[in-house]
mmCIF file of C-alpha atoms in Angstrom:
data_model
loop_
_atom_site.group_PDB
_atom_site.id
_atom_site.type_symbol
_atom_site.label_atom_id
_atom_site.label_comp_id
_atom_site.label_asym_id
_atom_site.label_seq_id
_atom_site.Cartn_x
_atom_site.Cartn_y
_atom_site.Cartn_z
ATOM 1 C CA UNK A 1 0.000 0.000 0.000
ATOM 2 C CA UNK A 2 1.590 3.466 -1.169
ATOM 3 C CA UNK A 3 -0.823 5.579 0.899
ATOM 4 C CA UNK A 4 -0.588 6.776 4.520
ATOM 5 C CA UNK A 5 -3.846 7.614 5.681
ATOM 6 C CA UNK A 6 -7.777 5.828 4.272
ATOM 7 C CA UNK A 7 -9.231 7.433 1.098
ATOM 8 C CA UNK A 8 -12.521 6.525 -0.186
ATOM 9 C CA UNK A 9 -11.417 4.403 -2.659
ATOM 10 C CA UNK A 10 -9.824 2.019 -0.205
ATOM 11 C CA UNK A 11 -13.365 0.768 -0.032
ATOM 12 C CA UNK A 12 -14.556 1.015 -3.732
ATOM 13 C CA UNK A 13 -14.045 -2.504 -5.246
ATOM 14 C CA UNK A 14 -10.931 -1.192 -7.452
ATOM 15 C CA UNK A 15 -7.263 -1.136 -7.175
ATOM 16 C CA UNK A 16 -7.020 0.490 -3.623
ATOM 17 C CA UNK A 17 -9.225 -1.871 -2.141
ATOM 18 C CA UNK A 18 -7.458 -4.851 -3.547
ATOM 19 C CA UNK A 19 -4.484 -3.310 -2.310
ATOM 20 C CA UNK A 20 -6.133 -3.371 1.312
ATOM 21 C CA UNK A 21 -7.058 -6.581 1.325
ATOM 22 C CA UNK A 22 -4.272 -8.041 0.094
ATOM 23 C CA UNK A 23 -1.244 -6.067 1.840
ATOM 24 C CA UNK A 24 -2.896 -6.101 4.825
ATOM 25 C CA UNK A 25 -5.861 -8.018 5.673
ATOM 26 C CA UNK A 26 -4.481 -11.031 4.100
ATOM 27 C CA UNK A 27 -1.550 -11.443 5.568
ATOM 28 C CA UNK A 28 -3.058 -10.680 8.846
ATOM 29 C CA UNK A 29 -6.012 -12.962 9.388
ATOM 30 C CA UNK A 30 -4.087 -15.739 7.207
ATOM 31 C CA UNK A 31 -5.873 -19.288 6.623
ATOM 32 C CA UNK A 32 -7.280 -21.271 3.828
ATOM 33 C CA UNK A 33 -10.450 -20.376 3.879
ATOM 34 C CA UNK A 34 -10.225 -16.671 3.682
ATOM 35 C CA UNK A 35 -7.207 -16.877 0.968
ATOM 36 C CA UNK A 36 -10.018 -18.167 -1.041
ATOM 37 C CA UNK A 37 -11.116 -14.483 -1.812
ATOM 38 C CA UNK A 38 -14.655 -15.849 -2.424
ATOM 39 C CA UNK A 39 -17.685 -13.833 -1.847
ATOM 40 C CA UNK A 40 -18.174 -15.251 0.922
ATOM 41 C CA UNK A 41 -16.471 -18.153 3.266
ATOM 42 C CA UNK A 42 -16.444 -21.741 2.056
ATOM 43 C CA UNK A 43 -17.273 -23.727 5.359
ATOM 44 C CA UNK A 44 -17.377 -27.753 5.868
ATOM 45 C CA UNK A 45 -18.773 -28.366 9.272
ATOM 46 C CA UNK A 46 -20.045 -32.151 10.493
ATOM 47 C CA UNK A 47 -19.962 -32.881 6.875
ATOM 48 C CA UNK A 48 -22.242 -30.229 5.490
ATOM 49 C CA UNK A 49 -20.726 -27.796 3.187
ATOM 50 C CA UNK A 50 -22.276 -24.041 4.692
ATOM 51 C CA UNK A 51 -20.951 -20.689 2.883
ATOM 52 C CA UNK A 52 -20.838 -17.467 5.039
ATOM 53 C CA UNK A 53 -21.076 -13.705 4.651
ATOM 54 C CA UNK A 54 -20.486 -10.215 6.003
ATOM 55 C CA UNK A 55 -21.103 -6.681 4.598
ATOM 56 C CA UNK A 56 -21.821 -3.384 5.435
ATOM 57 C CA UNK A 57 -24.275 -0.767 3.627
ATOM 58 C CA UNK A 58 -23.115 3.285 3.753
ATOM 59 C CA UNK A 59 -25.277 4.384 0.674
ATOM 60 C CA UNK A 60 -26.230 7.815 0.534
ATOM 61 C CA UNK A 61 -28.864 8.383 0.502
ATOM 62 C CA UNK A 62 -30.198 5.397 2.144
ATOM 63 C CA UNK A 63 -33.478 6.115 0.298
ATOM 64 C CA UNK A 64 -33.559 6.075 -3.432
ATOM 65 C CA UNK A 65 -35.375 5.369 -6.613
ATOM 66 C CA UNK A 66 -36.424 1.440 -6.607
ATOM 67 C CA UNK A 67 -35.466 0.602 -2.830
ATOM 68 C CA UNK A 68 -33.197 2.176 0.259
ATOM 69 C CA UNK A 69 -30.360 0.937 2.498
ATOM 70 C CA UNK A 70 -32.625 -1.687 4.183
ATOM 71 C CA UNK A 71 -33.611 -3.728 1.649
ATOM 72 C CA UNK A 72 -29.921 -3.484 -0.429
ATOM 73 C CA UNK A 73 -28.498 -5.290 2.789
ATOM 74 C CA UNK A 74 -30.548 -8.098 3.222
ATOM 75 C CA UNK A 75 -30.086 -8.979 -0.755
ATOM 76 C CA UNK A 76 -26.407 -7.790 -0.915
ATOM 77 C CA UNK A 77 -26.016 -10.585 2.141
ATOM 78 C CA UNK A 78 -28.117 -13.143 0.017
ATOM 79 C CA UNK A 79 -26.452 -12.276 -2.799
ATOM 80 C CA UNK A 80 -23.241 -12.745 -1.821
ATOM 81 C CA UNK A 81 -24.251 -16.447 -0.393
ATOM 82 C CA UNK A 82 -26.085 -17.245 -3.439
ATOM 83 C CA UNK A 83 -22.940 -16.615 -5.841
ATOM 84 C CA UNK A 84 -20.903 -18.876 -3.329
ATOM 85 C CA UNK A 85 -23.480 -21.643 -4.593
ATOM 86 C CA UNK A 86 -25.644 -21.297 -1.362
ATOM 87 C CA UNK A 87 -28.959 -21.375 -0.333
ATOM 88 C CA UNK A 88 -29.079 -18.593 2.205
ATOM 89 C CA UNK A 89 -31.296 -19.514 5.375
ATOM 90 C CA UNK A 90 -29.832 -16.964 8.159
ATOM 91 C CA UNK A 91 -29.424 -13.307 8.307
ATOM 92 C CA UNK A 92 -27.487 -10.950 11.488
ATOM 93 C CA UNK A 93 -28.607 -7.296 11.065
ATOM 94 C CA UNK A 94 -26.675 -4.923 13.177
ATOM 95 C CA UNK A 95 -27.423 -0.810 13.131
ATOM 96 C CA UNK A 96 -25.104 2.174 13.541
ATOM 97 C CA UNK A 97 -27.461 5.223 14.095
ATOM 98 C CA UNK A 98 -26.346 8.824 14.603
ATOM 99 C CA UNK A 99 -28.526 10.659 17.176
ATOM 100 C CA UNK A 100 -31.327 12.804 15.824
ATOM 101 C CA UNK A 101 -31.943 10.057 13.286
ATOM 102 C CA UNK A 102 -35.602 10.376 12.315
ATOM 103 C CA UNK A 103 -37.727 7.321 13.899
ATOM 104 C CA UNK A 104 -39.881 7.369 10.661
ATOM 105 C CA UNK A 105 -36.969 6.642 8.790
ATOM 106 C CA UNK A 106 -35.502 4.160 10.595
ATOM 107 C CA UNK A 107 -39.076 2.102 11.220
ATOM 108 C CA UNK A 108 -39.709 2.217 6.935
ATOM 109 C CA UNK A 109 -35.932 0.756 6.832
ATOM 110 C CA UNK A 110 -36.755 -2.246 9.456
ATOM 111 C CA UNK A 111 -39.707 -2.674 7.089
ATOM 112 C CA UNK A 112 -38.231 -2.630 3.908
ATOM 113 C CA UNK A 113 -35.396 -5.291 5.282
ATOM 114 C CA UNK A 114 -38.398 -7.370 6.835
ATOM 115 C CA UNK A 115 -40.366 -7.853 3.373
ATOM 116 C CA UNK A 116 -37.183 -8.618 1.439
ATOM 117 C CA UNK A 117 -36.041 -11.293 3.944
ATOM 118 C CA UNK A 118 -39.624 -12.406 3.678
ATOM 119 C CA UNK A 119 -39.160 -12.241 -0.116
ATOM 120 C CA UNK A 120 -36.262 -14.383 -0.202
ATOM 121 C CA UNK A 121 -36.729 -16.503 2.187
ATOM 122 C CA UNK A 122 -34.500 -16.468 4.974
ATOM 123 C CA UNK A 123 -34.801 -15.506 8.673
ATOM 124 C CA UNK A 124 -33.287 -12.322 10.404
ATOM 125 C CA UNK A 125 -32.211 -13.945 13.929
ATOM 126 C CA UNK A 126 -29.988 -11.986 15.608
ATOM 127 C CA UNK A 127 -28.306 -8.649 15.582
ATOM 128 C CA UNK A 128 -26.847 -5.271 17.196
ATOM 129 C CA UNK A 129 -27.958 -1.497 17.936
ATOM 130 C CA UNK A 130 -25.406 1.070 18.762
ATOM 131 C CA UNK A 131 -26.055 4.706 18.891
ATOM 132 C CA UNK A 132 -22.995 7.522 18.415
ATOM 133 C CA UNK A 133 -23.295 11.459 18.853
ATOM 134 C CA UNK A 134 -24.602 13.695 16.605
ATOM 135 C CA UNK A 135 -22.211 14.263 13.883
ATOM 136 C CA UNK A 136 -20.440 10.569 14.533
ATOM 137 C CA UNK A 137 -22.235 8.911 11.587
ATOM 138 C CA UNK A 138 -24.288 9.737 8.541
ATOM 139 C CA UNK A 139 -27.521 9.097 9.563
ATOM 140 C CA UNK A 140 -27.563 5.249 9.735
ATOM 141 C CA UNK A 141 -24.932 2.344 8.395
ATOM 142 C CA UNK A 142 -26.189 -1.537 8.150
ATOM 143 C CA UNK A 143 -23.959 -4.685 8.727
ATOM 144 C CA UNK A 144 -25.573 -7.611 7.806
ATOM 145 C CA UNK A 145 -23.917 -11.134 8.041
ATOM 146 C CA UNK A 146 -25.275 -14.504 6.512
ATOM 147 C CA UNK A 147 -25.317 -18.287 6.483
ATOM 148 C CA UNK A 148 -26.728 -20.579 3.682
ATOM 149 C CA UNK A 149 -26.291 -24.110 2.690
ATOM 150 C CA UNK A 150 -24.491 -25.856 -0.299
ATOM 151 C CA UNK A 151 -26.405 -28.736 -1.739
ATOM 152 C CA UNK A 152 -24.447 -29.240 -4.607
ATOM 153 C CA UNK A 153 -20.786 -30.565 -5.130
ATOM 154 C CA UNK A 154 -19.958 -28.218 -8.242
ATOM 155 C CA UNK A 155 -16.372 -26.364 -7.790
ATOM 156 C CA UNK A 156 -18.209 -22.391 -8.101
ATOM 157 C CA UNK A 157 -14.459 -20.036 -7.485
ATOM 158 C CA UNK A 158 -13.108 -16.811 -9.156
ATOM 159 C CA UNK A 159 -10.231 -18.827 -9.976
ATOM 160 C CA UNK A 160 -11.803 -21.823 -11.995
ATOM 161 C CA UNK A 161 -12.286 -19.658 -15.558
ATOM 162 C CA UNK A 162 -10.800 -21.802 -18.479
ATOM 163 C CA UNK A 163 -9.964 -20.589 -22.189
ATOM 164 C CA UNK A 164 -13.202 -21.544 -24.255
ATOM 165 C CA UNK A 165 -15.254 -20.433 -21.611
ATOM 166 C CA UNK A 166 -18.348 -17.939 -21.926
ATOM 167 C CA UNK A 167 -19.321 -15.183 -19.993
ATOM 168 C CA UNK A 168 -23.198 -14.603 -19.368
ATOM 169 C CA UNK A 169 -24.627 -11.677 -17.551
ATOM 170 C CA UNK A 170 -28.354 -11.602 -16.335
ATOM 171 C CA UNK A 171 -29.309 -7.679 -17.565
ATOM 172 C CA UNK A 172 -29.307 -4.221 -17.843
ATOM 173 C CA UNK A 173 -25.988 -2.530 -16.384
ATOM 174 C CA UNK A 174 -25.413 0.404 -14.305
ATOM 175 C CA UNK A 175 -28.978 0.760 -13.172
ATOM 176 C CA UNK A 176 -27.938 1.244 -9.506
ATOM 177 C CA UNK A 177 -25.181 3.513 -9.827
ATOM 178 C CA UNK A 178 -27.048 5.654 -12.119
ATOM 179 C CA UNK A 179 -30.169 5.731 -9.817
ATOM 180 C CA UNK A 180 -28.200 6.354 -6.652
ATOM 181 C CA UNK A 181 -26.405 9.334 -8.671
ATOM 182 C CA UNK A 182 -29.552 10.982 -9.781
ATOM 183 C CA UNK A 183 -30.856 10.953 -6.587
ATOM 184 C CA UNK A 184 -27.682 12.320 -4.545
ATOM 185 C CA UNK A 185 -27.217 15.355 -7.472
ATOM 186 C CA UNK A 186 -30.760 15.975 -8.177
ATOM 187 C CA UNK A 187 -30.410 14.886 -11.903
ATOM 188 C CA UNK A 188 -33.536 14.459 -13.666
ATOM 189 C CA UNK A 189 -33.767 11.982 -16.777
ATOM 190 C CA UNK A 190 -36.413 11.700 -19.477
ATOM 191 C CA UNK A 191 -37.172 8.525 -17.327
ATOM 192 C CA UNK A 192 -36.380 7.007 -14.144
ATOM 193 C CA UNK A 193 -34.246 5.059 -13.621
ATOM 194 C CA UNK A 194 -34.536 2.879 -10.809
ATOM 195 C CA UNK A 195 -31.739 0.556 -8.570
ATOM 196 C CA UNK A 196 -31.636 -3.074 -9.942
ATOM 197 C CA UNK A 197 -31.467 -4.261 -6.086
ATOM 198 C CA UNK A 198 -32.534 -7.850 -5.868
ATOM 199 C CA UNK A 199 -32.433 -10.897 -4.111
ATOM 200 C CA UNK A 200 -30.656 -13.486 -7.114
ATOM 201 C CA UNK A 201 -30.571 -16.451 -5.030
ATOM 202 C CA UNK A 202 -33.549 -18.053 -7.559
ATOM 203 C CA UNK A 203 -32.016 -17.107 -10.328
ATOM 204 C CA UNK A 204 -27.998 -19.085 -8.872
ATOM 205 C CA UNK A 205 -30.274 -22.111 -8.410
ATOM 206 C CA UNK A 206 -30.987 -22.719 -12.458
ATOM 207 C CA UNK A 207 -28.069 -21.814 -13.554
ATOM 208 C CA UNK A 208 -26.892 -24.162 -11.246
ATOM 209 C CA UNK A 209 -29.466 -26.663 -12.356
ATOM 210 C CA UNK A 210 -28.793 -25.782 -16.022
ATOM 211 C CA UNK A 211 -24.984 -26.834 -15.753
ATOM 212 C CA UNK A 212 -23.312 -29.028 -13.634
ATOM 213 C CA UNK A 213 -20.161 -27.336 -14.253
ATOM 214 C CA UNK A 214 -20.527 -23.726 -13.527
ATOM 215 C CA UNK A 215 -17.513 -22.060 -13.400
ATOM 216 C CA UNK A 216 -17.772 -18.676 -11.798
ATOM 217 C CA UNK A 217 -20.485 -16.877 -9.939
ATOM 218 C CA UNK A 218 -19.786 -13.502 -9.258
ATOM 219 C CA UNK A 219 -22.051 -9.901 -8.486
ATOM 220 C CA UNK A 220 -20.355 -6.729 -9.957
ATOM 221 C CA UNK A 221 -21.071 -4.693 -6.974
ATOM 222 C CA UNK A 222 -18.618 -2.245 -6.410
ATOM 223 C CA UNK A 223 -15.896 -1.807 -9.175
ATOM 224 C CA UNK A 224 -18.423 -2.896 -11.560
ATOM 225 C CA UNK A 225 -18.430 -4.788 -14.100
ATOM 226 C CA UNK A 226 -14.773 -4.102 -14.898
ATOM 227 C CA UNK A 227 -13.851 -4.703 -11.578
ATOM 228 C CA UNK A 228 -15.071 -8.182 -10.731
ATOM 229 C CA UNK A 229 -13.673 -9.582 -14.103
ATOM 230 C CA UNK A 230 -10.324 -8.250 -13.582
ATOM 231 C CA UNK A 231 -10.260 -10.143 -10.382
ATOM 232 C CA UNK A 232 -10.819 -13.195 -12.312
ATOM 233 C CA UNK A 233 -8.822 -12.628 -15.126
ATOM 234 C CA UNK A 234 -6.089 -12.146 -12.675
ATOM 235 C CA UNK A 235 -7.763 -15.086 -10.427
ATOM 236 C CA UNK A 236 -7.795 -17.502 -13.324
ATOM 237 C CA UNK A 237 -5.227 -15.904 -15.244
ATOM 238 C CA UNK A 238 -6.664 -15.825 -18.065
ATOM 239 C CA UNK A 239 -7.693 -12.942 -20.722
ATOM 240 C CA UNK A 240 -11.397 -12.322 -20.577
ATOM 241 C CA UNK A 241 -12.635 -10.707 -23.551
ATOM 242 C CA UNK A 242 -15.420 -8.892 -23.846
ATOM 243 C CA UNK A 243 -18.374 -7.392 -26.655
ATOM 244 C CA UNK A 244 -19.446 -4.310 -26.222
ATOM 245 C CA UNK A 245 -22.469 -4.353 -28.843
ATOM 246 C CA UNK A 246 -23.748 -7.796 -26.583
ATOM 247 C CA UNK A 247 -23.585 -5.868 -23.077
ATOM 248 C CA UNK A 248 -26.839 -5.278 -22.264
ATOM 249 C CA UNK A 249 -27.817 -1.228 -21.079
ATOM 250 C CA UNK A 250 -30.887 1.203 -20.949
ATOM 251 C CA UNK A 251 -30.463 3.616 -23.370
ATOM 252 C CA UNK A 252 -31.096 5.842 -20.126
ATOM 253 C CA UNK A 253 -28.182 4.705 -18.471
ATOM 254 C CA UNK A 254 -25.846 4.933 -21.546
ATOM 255 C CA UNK A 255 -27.048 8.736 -22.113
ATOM 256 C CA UNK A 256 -26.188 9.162 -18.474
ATOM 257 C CA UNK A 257 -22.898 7.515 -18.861
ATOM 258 C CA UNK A 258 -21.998 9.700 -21.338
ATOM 259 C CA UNK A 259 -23.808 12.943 -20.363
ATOM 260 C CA UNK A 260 -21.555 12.897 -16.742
ATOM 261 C CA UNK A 261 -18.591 10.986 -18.462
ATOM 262 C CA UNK A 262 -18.707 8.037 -16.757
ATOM 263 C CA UNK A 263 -17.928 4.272 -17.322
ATOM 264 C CA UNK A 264 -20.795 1.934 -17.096
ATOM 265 C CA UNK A 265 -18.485 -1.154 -16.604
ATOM 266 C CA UNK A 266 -17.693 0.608 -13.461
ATOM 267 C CA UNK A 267 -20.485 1.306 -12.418
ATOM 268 C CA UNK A 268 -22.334 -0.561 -9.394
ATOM 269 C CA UNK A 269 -25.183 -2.790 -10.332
ATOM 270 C CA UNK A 270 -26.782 -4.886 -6.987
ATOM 271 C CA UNK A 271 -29.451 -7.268 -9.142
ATOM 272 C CA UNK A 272 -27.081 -8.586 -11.106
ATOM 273 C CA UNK A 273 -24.714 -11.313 -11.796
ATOM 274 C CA UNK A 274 -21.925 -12.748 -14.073
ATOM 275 C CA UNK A 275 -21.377 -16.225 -14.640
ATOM 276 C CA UNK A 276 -19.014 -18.298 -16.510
ATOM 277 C CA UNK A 277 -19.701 -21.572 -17.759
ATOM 278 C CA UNK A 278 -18.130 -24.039 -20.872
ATOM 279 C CA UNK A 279 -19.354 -22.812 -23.877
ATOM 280 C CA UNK A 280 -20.713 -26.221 -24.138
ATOM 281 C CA UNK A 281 -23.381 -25.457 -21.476
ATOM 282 C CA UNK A 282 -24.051 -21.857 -22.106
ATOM 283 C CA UNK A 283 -26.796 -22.561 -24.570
ATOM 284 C CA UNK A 284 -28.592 -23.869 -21.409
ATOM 285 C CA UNK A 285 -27.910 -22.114 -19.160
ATOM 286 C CA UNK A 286 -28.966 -18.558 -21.006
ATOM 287 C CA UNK A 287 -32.496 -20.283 -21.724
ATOM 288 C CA UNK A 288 -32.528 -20.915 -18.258
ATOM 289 C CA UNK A 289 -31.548 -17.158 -16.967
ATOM 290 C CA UNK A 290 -34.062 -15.828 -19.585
ATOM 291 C CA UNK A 291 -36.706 -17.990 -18.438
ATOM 292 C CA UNK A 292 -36.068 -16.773 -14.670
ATOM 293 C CA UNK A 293 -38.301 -13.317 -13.788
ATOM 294 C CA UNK A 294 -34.528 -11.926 -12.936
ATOM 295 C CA UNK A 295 -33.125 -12.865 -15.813
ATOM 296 C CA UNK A 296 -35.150 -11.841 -19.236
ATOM 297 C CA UNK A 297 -32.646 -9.576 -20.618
ATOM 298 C CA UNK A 298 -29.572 -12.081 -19.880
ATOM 299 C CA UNK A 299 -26.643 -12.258 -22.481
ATOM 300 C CA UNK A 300 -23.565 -13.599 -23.775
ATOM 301 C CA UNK A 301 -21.442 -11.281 -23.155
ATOM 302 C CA UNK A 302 -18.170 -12.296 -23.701
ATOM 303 C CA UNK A 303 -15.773 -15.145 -23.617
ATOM 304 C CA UNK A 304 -12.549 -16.536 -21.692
ATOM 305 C CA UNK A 305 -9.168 -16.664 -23.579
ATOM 306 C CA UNK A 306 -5.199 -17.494 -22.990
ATOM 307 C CA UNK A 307 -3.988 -15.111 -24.974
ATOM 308 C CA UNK A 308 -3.321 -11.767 -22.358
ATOM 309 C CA UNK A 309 -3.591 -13.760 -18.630
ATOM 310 C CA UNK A 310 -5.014 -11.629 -16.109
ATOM 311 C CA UNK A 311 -6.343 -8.657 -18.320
ATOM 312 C CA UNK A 312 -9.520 -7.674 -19.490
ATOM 313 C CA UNK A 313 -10.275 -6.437 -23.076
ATOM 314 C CA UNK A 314 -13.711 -5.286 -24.979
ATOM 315 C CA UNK A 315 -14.425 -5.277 -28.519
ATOM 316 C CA UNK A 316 -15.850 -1.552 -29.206
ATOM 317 C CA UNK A 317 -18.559 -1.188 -31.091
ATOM 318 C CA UNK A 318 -16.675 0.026 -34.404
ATOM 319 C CA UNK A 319 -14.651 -2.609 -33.915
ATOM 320 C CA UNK A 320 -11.363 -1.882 -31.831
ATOM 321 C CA UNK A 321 -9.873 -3.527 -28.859
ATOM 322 C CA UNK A 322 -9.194 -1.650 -25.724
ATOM 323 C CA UNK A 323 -7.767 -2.626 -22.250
ATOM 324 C CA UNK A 324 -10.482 -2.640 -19.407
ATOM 325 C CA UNK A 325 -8.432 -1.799 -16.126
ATOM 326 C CA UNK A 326 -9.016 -2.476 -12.975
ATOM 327 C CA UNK A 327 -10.892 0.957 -11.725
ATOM 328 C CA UNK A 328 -8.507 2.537 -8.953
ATOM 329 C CA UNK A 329 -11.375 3.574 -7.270
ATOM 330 C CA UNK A 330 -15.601 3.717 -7.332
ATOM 331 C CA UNK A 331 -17.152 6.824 -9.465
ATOM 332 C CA UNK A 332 -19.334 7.319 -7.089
ATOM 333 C CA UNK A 333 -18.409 6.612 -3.490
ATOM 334 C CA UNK A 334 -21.042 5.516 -1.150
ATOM 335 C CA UNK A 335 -22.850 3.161 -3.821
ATOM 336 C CA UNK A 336 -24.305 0.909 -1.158
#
């Protein structure tokens, strides 16, 4: 790590965050399991295979077109179990509130988080309140930790991508970054656009179904699109190569993109997914994704080569090839 003090982008999902994690977290905390770098842990316990999951919501604003800060960390925690292979089952929910925090707020937040664990299924058993002084916080932050069950024996890791793979996404990009933006600036579009958060647990479970051989399951979250594939290019190290024209995007989003001069494969989505599966399977498993409520607009959106190992290239739409780096840090901090 080249820098003395925490900047934002230390927690964005791009270069400074992998630079965190692995310069100092890593080596720190040290075992098997965690040098996994999964989305979540990996656990075998009395022979049943159990992923868990921890992560902590600072969006601003916590309430914004298509859902708020509530409801983005119960499916952020699902997600990240369901793209360890998991069937998520249990939620923790802790709360940081700053004093003077409305009640209202905080009461249409519990209920938000209530109907989406409802939604997808899984219980919210146990948790934390702290409160700091006015001026100690932002309002309110979420942690929200998880546990779900493997029932499968497939190998899912950001390190199992093989040359002649495919890469598949399940829709529109940039939808939450874009919403959370227009909200925080007071931008106003033709139309709405609204945060893709969703619970994608469902949708794992056929692809899974689809393929016995599923490669990689992976949410671009922070860093993007860009940013999760260049952690399994370099993962895998392989080149993943990627079609512009085939990505899909609201012609909302891509006016916004270009409007405020921004790069939607950087941009945070939370309802969607990438996964990469042998080409032989993907016919499958896209029929299944676009057969799945979640999943109508899914595409091929790319493919796995060995020709560049651990870098990420896209096919412009005139018909150019350009490096996709790993962002140094999120657009837009705060993105959930």
């Amino acid at each position: 790590m080249t820098s003395a003090s925490i900047k934002l982008a230390h927690g964005s999902g791009g270069r400074l965050s992998n630079a965190l994690i692995h310069d100092l977290f890593f080596p720190a905390f040290n075992n098997p399991i965690l040098n996994q770098a999964h989305d979540g842990a990996l656990l075998t316990m009395h022979s049943r295979q159990l992923a868990f999951s921890s992560d902590s919501f600072v969006v601003k604003p916590y309430f914004f077109p298509g859902g708020n800060i509530g409801e983005l960390a119960v499916n952020g925690t699902v997600n990240d179990l369901a793209m360890c292979g998991a069937i998520p089952q249990f939620l923790s929910v802790a709360f940081i509130l700053e004093e003077g925090f409305p009640m209202n707020h905080l009461k249409a937040i519990v209920k938000s988080m209530a109907a989406a664990a409802q939604h997808a299924q899984v219980q919210i058993v146990t948790g934390d309140t702290k409160v700091v002084e006015r001026g100690a916080a932002d309002g309110v932050f979420i942690n929200t930790s998880g546990i779900g069950i493997i029932n499968h024996q497939q190998k899912i890791s950001p390190n199992n991508a093989q040359a002649g793979d495919v890469i598949i996404t399940n829709g529109y990009i940039g939808d939450h970054g874009i919403a959370i933006l227009s909200q925080r600036e007071g931008l106003f579009f033709e139309t709405t656009i609204q945060s893709d958060t969703a619970a994608l647990h469902t949708l794992v479970a056929s692809i899974l179904t689809a393929s016995a051989n599923v490669r990689v399951l992976r949410d671009p979250t922070r860093g993007g699109v860009a940013g999760v594939l260049n952690e399994i290019a370099l993962a895998s190290q392989v080149e993943i190569r990627l079609d512009e024209v085939a990505i899909p995007m609201r012609d909302s989003v891509r006016a916004a993109c270009d409007l405020l001069g921004l790069d939607p494969l950087i941009i945070a989505n939370e309802g969607k997914l990438i996964t990469i599966v042998p080409k032989a399977d993907s016919a499958a498993v896209l029929q299944a994704m676009q057969l799945h409520p979640l999943g109508k607009e899914s595409a091929i959106i790319g493919r796995v080569l060995n020709n560049n190992p651990g870098k990420v290239t896209l096919e412009t739409r005139i018909g150019s090839l350009r490096l996709v780096e790993m962002p140094l840090g999120e657009q837009l901090p705060r993105i959930c």
